[in-house]
Coordinates of C-alpha atoms and ligand atoms in Angstrom, one line a residue:
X1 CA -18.7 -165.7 15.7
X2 CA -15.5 -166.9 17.2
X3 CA -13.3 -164.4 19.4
X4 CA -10.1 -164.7 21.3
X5 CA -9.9 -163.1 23.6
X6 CA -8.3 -163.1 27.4
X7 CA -10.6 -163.2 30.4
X8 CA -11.7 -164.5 34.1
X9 CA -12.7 -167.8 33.7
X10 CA -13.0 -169.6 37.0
X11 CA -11.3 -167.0 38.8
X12 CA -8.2 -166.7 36.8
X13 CA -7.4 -164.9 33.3
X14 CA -7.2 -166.9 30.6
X15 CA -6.9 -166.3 26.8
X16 CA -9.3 -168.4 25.3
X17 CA -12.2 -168.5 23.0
X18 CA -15.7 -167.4 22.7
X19 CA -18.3 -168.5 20.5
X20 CA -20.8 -166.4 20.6
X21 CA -23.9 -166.3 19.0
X22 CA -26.6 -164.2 20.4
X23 CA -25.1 -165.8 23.7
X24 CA -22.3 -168.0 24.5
X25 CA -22.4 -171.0 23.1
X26 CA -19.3 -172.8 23.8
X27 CA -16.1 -171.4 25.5
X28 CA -12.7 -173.5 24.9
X29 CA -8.7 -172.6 24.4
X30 CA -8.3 -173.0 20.7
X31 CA -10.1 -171.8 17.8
X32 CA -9.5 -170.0 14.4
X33 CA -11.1 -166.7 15.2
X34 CA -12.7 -164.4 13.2
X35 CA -11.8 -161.6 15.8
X36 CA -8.6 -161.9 18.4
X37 CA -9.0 -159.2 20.9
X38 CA -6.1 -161.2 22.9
X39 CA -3.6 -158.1 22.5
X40 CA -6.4 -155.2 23.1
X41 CA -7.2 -155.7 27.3
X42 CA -9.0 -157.6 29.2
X43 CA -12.4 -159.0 28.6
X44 CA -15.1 -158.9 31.4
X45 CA -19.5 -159.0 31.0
X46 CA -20.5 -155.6 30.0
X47 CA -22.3 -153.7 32.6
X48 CA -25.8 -152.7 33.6
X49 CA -26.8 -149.2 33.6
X50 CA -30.4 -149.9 35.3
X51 CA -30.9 -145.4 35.8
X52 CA -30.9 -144.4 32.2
X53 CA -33.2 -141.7 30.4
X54 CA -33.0 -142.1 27.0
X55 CA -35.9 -139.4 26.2
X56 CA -36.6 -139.8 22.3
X57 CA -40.2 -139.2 21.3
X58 CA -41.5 -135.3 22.0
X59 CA -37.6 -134.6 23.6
X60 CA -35.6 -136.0 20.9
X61 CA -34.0 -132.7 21.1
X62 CA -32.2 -133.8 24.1
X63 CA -31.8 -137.5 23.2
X64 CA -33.0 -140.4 21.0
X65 CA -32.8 -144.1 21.8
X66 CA -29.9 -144.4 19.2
X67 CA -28.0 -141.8 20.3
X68 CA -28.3 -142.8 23.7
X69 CA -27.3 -146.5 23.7
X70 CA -24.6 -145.6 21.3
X71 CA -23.6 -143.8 24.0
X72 CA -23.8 -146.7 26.4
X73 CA -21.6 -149.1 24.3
X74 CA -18.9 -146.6 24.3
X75 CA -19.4 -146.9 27.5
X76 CA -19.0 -150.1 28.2
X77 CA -22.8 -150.4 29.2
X78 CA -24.4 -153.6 27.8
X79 CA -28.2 -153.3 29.3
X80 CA -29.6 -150.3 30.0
X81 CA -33.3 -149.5 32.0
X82 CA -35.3 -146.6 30.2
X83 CA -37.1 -144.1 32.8
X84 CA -40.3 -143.6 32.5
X85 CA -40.5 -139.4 32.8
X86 CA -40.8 -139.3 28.8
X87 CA -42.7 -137.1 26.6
X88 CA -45.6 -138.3 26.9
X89 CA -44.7 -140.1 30.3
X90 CA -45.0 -144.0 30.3
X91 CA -47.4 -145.0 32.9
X92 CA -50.0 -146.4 31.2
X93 CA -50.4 -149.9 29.6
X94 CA -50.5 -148.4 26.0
X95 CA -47.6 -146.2 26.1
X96 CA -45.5 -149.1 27.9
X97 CA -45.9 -151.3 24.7
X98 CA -45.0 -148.3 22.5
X99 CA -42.0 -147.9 25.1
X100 CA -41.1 -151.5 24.5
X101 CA -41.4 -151.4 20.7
X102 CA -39.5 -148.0 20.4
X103 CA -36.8 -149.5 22.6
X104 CA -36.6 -152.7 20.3
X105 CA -36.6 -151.2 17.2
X106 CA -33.8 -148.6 18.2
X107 CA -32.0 -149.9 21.3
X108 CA -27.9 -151.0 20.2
X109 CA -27.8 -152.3 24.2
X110 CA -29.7 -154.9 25.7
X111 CA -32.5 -152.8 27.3
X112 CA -35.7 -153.0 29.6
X113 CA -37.9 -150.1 30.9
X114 CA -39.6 -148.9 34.3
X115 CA -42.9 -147.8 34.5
X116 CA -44.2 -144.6 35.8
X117 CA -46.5 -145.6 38.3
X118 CA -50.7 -145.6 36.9
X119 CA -53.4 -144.2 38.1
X120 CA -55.0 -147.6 38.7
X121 CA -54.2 -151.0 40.1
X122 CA -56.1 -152.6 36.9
X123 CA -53.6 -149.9 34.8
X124 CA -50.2 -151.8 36.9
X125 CA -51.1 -155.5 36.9
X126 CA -51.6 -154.9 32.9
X127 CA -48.1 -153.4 32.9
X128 CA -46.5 -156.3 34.8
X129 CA -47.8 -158.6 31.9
X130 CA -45.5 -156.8 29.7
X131 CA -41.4 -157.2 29.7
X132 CA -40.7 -154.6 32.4
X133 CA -38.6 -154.2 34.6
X134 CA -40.7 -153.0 37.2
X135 CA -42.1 -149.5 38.6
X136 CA -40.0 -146.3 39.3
X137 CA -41.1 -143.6 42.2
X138 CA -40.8 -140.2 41.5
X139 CA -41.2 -137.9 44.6
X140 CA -44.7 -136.9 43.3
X141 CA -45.5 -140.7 43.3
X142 CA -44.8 -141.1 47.0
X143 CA -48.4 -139.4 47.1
X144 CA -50.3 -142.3 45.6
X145 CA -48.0 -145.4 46.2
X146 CA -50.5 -147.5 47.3
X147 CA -51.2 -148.2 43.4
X148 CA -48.1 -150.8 43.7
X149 CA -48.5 -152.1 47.0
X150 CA -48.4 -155.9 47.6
X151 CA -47.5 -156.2 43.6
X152 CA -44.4 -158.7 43.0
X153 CA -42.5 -156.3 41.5
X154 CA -39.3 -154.3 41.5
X155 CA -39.9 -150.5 42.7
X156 CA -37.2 -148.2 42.6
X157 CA -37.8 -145.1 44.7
X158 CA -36.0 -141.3 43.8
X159 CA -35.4 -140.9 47.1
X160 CA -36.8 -137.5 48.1
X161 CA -40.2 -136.3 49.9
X162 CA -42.6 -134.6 47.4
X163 CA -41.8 -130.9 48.9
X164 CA -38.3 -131.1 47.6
X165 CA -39.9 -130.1 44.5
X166 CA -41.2 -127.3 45.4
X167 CA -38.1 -126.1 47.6
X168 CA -35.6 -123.0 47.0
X169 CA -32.1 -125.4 45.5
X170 CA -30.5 -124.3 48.8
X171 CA -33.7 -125.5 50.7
X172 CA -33.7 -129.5 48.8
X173 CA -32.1 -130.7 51.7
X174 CA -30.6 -134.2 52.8
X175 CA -33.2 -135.3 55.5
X176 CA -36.0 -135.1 52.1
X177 CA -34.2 -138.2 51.1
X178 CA -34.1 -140.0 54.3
X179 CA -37.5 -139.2 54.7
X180 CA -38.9 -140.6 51.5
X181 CA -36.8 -144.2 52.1
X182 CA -39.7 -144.8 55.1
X183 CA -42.4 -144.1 52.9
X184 CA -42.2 -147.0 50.4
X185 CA -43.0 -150.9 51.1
X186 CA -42.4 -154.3 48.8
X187 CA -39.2 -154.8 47.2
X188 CA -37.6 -151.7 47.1
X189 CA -34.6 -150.2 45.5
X190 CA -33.3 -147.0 46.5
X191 CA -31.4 -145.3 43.8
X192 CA -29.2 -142.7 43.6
X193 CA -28.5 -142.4 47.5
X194 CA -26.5 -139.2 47.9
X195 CA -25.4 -140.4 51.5
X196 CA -24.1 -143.1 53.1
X197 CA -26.8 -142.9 55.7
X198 CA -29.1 -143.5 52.9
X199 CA -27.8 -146.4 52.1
X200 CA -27.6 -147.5 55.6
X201 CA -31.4 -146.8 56.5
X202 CA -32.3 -148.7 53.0
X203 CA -30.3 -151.6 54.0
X204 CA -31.6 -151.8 57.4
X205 CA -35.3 -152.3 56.0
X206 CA -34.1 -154.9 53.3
X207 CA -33.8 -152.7 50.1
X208 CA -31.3 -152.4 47.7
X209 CA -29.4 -149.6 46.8
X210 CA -27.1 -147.4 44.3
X211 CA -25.3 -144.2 43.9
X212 CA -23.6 -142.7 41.1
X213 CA -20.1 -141.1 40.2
X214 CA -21.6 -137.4 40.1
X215 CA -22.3 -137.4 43.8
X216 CA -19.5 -138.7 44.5
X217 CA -16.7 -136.2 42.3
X218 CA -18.5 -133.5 41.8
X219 CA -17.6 -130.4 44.1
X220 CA -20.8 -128.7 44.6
X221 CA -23.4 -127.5 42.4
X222 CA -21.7 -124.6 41.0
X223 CA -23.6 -123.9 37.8
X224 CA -26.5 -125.5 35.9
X225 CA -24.1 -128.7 34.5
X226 CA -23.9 -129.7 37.7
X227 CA -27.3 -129.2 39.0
X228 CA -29.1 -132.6 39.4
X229 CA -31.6 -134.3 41.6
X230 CA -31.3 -135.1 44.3
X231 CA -28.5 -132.5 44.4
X232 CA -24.6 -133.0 45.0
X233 CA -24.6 -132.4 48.8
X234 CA -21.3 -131.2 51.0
X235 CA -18.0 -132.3 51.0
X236 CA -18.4 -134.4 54.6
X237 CA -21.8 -135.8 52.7
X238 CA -20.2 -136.2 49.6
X239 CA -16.9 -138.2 50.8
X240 CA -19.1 -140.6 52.8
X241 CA -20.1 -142.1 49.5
X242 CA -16.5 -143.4 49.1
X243 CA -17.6 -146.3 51.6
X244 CA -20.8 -146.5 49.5
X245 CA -18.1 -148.5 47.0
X246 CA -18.1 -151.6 49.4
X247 CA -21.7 -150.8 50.9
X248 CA -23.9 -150.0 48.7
X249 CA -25.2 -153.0 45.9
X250 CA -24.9 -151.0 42.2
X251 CA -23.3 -147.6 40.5
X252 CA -25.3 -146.0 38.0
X253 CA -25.4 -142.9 36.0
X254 CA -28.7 -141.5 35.7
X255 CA -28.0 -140.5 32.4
X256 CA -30.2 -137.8 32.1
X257 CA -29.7 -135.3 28.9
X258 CA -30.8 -132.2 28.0
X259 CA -29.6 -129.8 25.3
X260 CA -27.2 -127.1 25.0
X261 CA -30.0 -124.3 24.9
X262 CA -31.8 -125.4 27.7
X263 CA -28.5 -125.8 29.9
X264 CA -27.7 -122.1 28.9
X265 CA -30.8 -121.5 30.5
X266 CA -30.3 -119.1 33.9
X267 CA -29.4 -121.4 36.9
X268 CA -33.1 -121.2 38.5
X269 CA -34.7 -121.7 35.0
X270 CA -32.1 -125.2 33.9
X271 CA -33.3 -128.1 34.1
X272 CA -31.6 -130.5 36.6
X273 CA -29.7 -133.4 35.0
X274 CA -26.1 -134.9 33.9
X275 CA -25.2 -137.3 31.2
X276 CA -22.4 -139.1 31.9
X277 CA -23.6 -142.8 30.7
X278 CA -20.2 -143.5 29.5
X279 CA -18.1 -142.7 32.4
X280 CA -19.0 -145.2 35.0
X281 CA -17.2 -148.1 33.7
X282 CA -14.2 -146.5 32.7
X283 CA -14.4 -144.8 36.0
X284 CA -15.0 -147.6 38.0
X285 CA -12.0 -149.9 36.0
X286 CA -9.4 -146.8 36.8
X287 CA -10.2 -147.3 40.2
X288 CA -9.5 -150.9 39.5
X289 CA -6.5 -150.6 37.8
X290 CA -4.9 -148.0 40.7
X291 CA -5.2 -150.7 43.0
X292 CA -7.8 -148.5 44.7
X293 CA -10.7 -151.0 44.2
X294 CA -11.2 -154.9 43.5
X295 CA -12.0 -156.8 40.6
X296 CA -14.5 -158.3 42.2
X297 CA -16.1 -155.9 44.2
X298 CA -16.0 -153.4 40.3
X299 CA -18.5 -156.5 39.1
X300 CA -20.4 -156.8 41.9
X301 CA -20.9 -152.7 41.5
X302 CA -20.9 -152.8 37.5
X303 CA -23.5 -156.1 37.2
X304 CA -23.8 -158.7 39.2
X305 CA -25.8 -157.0 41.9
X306 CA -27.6 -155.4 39.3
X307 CA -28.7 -158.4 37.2
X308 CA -29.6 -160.3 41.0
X309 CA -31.7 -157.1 41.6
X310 CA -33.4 -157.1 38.2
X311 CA -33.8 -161.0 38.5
X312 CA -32.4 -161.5 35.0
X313 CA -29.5 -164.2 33.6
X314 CA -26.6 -161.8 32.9
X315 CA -22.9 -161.1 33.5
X316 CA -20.7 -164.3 33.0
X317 CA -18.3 -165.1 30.3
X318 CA -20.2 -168.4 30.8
X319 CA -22.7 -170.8 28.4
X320 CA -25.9 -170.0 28.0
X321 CA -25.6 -166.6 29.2
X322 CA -26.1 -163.3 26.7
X323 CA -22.8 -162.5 25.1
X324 CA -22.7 -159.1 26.1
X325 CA -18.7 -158.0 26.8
X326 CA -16.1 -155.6 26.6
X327 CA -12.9 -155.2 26.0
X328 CA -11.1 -152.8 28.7
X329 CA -7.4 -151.4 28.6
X330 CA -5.3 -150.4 31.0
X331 CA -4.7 -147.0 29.2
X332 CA -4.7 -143.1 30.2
X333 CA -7.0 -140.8 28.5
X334 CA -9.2 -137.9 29.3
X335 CA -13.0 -138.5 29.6
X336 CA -15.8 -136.7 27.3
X337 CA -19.2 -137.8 25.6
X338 CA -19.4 -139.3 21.8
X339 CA -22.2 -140.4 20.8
X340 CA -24.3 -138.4 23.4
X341 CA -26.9 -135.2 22.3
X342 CA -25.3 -134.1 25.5
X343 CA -21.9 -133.2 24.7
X344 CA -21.1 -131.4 28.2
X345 CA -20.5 -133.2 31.5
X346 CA -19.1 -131.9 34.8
X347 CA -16.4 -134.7 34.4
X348 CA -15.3 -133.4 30.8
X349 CA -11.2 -134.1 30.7
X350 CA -11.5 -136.2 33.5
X351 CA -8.2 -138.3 34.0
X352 CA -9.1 -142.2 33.6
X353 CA -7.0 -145.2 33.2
X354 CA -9.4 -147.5 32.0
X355 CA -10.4 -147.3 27.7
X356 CA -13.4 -149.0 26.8
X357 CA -11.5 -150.7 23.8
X358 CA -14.4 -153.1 21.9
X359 CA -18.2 -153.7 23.1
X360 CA -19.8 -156.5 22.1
X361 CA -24.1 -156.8 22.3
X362 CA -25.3 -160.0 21.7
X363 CA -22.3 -161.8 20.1
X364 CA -21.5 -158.9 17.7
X365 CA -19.4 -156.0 17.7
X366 CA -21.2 -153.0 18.8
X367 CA -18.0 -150.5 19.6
X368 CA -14.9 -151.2 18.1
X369 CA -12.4 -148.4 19.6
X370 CA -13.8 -145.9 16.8
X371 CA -17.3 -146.3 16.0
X372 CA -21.0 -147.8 17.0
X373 CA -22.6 -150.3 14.8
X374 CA -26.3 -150.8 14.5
X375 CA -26.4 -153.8 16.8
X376 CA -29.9 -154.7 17.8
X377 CA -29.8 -155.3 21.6
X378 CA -32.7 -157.0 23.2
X379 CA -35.5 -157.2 26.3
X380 CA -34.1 -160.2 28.5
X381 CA -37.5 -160.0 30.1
X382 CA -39.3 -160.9 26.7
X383 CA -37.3 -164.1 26.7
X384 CA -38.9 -166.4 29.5
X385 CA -35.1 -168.6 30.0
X386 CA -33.5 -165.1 30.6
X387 CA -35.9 -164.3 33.3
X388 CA -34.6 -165.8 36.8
X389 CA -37.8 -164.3 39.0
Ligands
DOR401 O1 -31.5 -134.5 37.8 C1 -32.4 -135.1 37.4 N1 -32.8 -135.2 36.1 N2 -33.2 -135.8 38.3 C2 -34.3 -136.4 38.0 O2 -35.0 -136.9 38.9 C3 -34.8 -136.3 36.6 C4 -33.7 -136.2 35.7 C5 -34.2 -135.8 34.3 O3 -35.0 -136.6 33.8 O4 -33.7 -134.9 33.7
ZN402 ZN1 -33.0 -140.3 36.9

């Protein structure tokens, strides 16, 4: 499939075209094309969302694989990595491979998955045979971390101490997450820091790190759409993050759904969680597009740290690499969910000036400005010359 298209090649934009077929296979300045996306923005790799629950399985109310990475490519999002808290939860060889399989029948994003972490060594060198992306650390993991240690393998750590689970909302305080950053070892990444100190400790030991919009915009927990863990901390807590923009390595969502009923629920009884996998790249362009934020530093933040960190071949308008774009507009609009289960977000008529105009997944169009197309998105791990570690 041919597409025109205009975008950064060698540092300057170009309009050009794309052959892409699965991935690029040849870039060059004229072509017939069977799509010209030259007059609808800019072109520019789709991005990594490496914090995503796409539930499915026994909480399908709240989510499904399909609905999710629907969600995602209006988003913008390319590759997404599946947490591992599921129903049942995947941290155990035989569930991981119904993980993948789910994820490859259903996934319309390029997609990989982190395992909970097993009761057994044996049980997590089995799972590192499979196309994972590595292990994720729930606070009730810090317990029993040993399991991974000394394991080449990513680990990314929910930084808070086991008791913040078990503390009053008002009690889930910020030194929980510092905390928890000192108990892990190996190659770490810390995700979602709500602080900039977090990201300052995790630095200082070698990790990586991210942080998402929510903790950034949202003013407070005021009800139970904006209660999530770790929680939105103060203002002084809160504005630090804006230097998290040039500090930290990623931005992701944590898309993490739930339904209408259960978000009715009282405030103590509502589960935490916001699902917002669609607004980061829009967000993160608008910020571009203001003048606010570079071009460059918006990839480093939207993929290129992120595919470094995950040690896979992504995010270049180049040959040879998965042809995974989108199409972004300088354009106001108001933000809210599609495709989502979750139809309510804190950021609901949020002012952007980025559109996510056209996604495309492997070479063919998975958004085109209206709908999502049944693309089938792949496991860049299960393909050995997509794997860099
Ligand atoms: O707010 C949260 N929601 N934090 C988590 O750690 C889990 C997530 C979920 O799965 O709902
Ligand atoms: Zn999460």
């Amino acid at each position: 499939m041919w597409y025109r298209a205009k975008f950064l090649y060698n540092g300057e934009v170009t309009e050009g075209c794309i052959n892409a077929f699965n991935e690029v296979v040849e870039v060059r300045k004229e072509c017939r094309p069977d799509i010209d996306l030259s007059k609808e923005g800019l072109l520019v790799p789709a991005s990594i969302d490496f914090h995503v629950h796409l539930r499915d399985w026994g909480l399908k109310h709240k989510e499904t694989v399909a609905t999710g990475t629907s969600e995602a490519v209006y988003g913008g999002v390319g590759m997404v990595v599946d947490m591992p808290n599921t129903s049942p939860p995947v941290r155990d060889y035989k569930t991981a491979v119904e993980r993948l399989t789910l994820l490859d029948q259903f996934s319309r994003a390029d997609f990989s998955v982190f395992a909970g972490v097993p009761d057994s060594r044996e049980e997590a060198e089995k799972i590192l045979k499979l196309p994972v992306a590595g292990f994720k650390v729930f606070p009730e993991d810090l317990e029993r971390v040993e399991v991974l240690e000394g394991l080449d393998t990513l680990i990314i750590l929910h930084p808070e101490v086991p008791r913040a689970n078990s503390s009053f909302r008002n009690l889930r305080a910020y030194w929980m997450e510092l905390a928890s950053v000192l108990m892990v070892k190996g190659r770490v990444h810390v995700t979602h820091s709500t602080g900039l100190e977090t990201i300052r400790l995790a630095k200082s030991l070698g990790f990586t790190t991210d942080f998402t919009p929510h903790h950034f915009l949202v003013e407070g927990e005021r009800d139970c759409l904006t209660k999530v863990n770790p929680p939105i901390r103060d203002e002084t807590t809160r504005m630090g993050l804006l230097l998290a923009f040039y500090e930290a390595d990623a931005i992701v969502s944590d898309h993490a759904p739930h339904s209408k009923e259960e978000k009715a629920l009282p405030y103590e009884l509502c589960p935490p969680g916001i699902a917002a996998v669609s607004f980061t790249t829009p967000f993160v362009y608008s910020m571009v597009f203001k003048g606010v934020l570079d071009m460059e530093r918006a990839f480093d933040l939207l993929f290129r740290n992120a595919s470094k960190i995950l040690g896979i071949k992504y995010g270049e308008v180049r040959e040879g690499y998965p042809a995974n774009f989108v199409v972004i507009k300088d354009e106001d609009w108001r933000y809210s969910t599609r495709f989502s289960k979750a139809t309510e977000t804190p950021f609901d008529g949020f002012p952007l000036q980025a559109k996510v105009k056209w996604t495309i997944i492997r070479g063919k169009v998975a958004y085109d400005g209206e709908e999502v197309y049944p693309v089938k998105g792949l496991n860049p791990y299960a393909f050995p010359g997509e794997r860099v570690r």
